[in-house]
mmCIF file with all atom_site columns, C-alpha atoms in Angstrom:
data_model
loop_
_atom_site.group_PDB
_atom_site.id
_atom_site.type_symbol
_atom_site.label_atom_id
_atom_site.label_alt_id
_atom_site.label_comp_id
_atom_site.label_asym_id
_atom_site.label_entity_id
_atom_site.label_seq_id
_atom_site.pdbx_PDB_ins_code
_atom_site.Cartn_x
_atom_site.Cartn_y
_atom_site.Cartn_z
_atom_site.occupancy
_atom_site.B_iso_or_equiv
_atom_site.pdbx_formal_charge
_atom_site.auth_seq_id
_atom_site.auth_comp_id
_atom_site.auth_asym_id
_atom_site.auth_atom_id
_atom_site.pdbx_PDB_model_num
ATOM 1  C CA . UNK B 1 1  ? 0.000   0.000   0.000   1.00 65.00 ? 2  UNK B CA 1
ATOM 2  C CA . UNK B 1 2  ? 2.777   2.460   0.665   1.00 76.00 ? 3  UNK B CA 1
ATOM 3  C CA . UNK B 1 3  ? 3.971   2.041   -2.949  1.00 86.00 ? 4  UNK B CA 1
ATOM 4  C CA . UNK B 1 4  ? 0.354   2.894   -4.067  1.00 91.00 ? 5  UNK B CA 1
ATOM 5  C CA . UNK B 1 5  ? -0.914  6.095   -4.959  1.00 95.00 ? 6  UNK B CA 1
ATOM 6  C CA . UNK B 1 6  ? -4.571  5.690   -7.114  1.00 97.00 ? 7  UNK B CA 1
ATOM 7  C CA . UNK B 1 7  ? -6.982  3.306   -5.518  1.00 96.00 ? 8  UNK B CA 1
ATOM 8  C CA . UNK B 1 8  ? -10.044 2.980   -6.972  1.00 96.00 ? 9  UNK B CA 1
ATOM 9  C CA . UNK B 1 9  ? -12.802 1.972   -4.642  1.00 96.00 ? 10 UNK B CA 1
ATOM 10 C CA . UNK B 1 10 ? -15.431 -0.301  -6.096  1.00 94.00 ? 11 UNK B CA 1
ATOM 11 C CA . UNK B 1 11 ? -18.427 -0.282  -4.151  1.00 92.00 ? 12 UNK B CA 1
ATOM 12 C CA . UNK B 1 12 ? -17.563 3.062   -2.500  1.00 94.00 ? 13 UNK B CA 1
ATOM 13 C CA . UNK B 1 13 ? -21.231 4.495   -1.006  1.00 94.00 ? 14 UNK B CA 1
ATOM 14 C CA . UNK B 1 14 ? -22.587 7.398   -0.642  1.00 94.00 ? 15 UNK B CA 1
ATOM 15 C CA . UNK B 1 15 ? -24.130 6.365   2.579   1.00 95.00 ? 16 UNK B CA 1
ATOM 16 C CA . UNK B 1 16 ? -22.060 7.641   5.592   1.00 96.00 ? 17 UNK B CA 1
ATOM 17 C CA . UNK B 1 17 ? -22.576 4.367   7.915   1.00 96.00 ? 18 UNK B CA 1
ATOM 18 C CA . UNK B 1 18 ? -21.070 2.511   5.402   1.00 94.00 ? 19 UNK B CA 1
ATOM 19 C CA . UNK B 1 19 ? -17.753 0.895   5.927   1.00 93.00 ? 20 UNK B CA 1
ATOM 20 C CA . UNK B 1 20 ? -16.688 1.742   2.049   1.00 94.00 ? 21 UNK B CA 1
ATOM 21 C CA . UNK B 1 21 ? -17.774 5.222   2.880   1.00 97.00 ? 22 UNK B CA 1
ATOM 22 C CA . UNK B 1 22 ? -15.574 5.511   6.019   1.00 96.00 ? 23 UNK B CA 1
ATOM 23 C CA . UNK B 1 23 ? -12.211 3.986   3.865   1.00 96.00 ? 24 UNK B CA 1
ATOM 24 C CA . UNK B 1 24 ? -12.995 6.085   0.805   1.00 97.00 ? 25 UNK B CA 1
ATOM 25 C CA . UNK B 1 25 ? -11.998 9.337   3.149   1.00 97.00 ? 26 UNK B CA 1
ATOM 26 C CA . UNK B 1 26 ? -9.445  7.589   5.025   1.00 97.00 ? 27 UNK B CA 1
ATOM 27 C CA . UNK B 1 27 ? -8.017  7.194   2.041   1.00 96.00 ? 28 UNK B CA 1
ATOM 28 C CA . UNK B 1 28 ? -8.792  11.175  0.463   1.00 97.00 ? 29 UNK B CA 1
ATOM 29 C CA . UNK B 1 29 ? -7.015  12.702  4.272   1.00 97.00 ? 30 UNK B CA 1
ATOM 30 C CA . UNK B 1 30 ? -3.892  10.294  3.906   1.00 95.00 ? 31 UNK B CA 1
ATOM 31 C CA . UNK B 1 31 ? -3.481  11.990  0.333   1.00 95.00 ? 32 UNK B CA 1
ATOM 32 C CA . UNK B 1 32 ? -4.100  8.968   -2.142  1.00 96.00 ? 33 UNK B CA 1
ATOM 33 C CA . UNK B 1 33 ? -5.673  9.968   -5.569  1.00 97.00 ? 34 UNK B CA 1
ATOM 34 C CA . UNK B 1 34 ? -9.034  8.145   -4.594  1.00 98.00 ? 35 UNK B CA 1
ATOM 35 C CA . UNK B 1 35 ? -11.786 6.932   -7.173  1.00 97.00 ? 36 UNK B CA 1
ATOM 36 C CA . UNK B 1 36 ? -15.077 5.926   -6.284  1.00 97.00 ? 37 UNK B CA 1
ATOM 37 C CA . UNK B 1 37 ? -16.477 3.388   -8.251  1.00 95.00 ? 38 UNK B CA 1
ATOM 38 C CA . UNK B 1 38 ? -20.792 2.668   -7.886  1.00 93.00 ? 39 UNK B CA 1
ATOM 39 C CA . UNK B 1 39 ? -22.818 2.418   -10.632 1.00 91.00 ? 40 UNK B CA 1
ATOM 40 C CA . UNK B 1 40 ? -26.320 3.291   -8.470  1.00 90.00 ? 41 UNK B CA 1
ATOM 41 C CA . UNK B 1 41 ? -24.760 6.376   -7.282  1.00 92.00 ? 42 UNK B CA 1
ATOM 42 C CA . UNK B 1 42 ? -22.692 7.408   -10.693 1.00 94.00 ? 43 UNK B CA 1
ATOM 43 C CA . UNK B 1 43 ? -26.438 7.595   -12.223 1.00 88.00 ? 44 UNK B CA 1
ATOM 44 C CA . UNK B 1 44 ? -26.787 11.206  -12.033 1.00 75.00 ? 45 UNK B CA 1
ATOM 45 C CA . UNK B 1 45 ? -23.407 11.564  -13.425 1.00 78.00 ? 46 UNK B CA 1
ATOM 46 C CA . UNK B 1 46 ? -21.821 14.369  -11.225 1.00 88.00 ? 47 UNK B CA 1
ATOM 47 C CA . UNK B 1 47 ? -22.021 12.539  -7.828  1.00 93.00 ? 48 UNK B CA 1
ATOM 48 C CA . UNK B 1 48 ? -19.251 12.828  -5.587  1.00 96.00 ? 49 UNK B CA 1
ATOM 49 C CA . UNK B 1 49 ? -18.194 10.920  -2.473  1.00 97.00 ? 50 UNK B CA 1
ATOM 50 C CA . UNK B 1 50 ? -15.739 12.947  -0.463  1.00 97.00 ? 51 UNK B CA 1
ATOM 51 C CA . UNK B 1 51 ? -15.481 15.363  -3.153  1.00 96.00 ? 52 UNK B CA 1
ATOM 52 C CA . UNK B 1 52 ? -14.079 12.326  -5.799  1.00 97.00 ? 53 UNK B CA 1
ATOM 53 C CA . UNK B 1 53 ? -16.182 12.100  -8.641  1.00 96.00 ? 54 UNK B CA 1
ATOM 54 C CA . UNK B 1 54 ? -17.787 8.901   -8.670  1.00 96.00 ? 55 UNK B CA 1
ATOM 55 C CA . UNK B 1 55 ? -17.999 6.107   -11.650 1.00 95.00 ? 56 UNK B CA 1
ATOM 56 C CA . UNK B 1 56 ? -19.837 3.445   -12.974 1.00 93.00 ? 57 UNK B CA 1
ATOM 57 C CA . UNK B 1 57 ? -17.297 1.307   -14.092 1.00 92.00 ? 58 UNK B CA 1
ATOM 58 C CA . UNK B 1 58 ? -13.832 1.048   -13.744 1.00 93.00 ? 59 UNK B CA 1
ATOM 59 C CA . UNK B 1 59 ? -13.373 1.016   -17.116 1.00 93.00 ? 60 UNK B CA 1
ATOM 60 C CA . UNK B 1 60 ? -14.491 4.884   -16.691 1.00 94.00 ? 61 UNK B CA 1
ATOM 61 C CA . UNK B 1 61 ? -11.229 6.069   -14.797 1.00 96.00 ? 62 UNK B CA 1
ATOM 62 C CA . UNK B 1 62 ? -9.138  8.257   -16.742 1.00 96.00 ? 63 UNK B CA 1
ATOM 63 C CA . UNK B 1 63 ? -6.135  7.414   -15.023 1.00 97.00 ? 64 UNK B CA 1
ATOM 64 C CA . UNK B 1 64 ? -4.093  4.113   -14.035 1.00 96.00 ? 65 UNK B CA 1
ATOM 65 C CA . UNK B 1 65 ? -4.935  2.948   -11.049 1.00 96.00 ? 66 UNK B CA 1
ATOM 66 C CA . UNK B 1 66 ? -2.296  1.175   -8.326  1.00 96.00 ? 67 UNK B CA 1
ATOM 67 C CA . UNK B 1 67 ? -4.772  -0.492  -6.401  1.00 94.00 ? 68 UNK B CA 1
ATOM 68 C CA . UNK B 1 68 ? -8.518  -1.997  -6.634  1.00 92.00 ? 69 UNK B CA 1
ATOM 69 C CA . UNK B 1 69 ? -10.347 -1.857  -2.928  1.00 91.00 ? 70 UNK B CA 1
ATOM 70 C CA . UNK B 1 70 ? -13.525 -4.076  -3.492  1.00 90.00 ? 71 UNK B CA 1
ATOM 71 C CA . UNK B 1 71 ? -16.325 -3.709  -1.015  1.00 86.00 ? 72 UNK B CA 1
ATOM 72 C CA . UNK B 1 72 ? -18.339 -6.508  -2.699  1.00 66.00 ? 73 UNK B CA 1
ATOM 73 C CA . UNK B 1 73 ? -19.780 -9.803  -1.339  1.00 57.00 ? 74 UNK B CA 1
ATOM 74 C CA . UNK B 1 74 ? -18.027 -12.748 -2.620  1.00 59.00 ? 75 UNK B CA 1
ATOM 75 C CA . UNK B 1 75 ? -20.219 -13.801 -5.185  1.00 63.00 ? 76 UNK B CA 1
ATOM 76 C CA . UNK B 1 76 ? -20.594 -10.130 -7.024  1.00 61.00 ? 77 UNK B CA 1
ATOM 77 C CA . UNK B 1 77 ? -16.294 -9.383  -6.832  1.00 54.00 ? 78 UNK B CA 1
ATOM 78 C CA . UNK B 1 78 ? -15.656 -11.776 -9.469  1.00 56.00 ? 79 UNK B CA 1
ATOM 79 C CA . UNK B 1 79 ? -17.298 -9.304  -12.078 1.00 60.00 ? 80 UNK B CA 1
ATOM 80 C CA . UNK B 1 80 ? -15.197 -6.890  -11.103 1.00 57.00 ? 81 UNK B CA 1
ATOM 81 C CA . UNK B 1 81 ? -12.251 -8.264  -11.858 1.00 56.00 ? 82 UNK B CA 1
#
């Protein structure tokens, strides 16, 4: 992780007692370029989550990313990657 500096977050919510929610701005205050990845929130297509722009897909990101955190169950992560 220390070698890391883009993480996108798959499964990042906008919902504040989430645990994605609470690592998505851990991860903004310790400085990593962070990008939220949820395709029910990306709808509206301007959402943010801790001021990141949020996206549908990862496929979406205009930048390489270092690092994939997936707050999925077990049977949905597979699709992700």
């Amino acid at each position: 992780l220390t070698q890391s500096k883009t993480v996108a977050v798959v499964g990042a919510s906008d919902r504040v007692h989430r645990a994605s929610y609470e690592i998505t701005g851990l991860l903004v205050a310790r400085g990593y370029d962070v990008y939220p990845v949820n395709p029910r929130v990306a709808r509206g297509g301007d959402a943010t989550i801790h001021g990141r722009r949020v996206y549908a897909r990862l496929e979406e990101i205009p930048a390489a990313i270092d690092l994939v955190d997936v707050f999925r169950n077990a049977a949905e992560a597979g699709a992700v990657v």
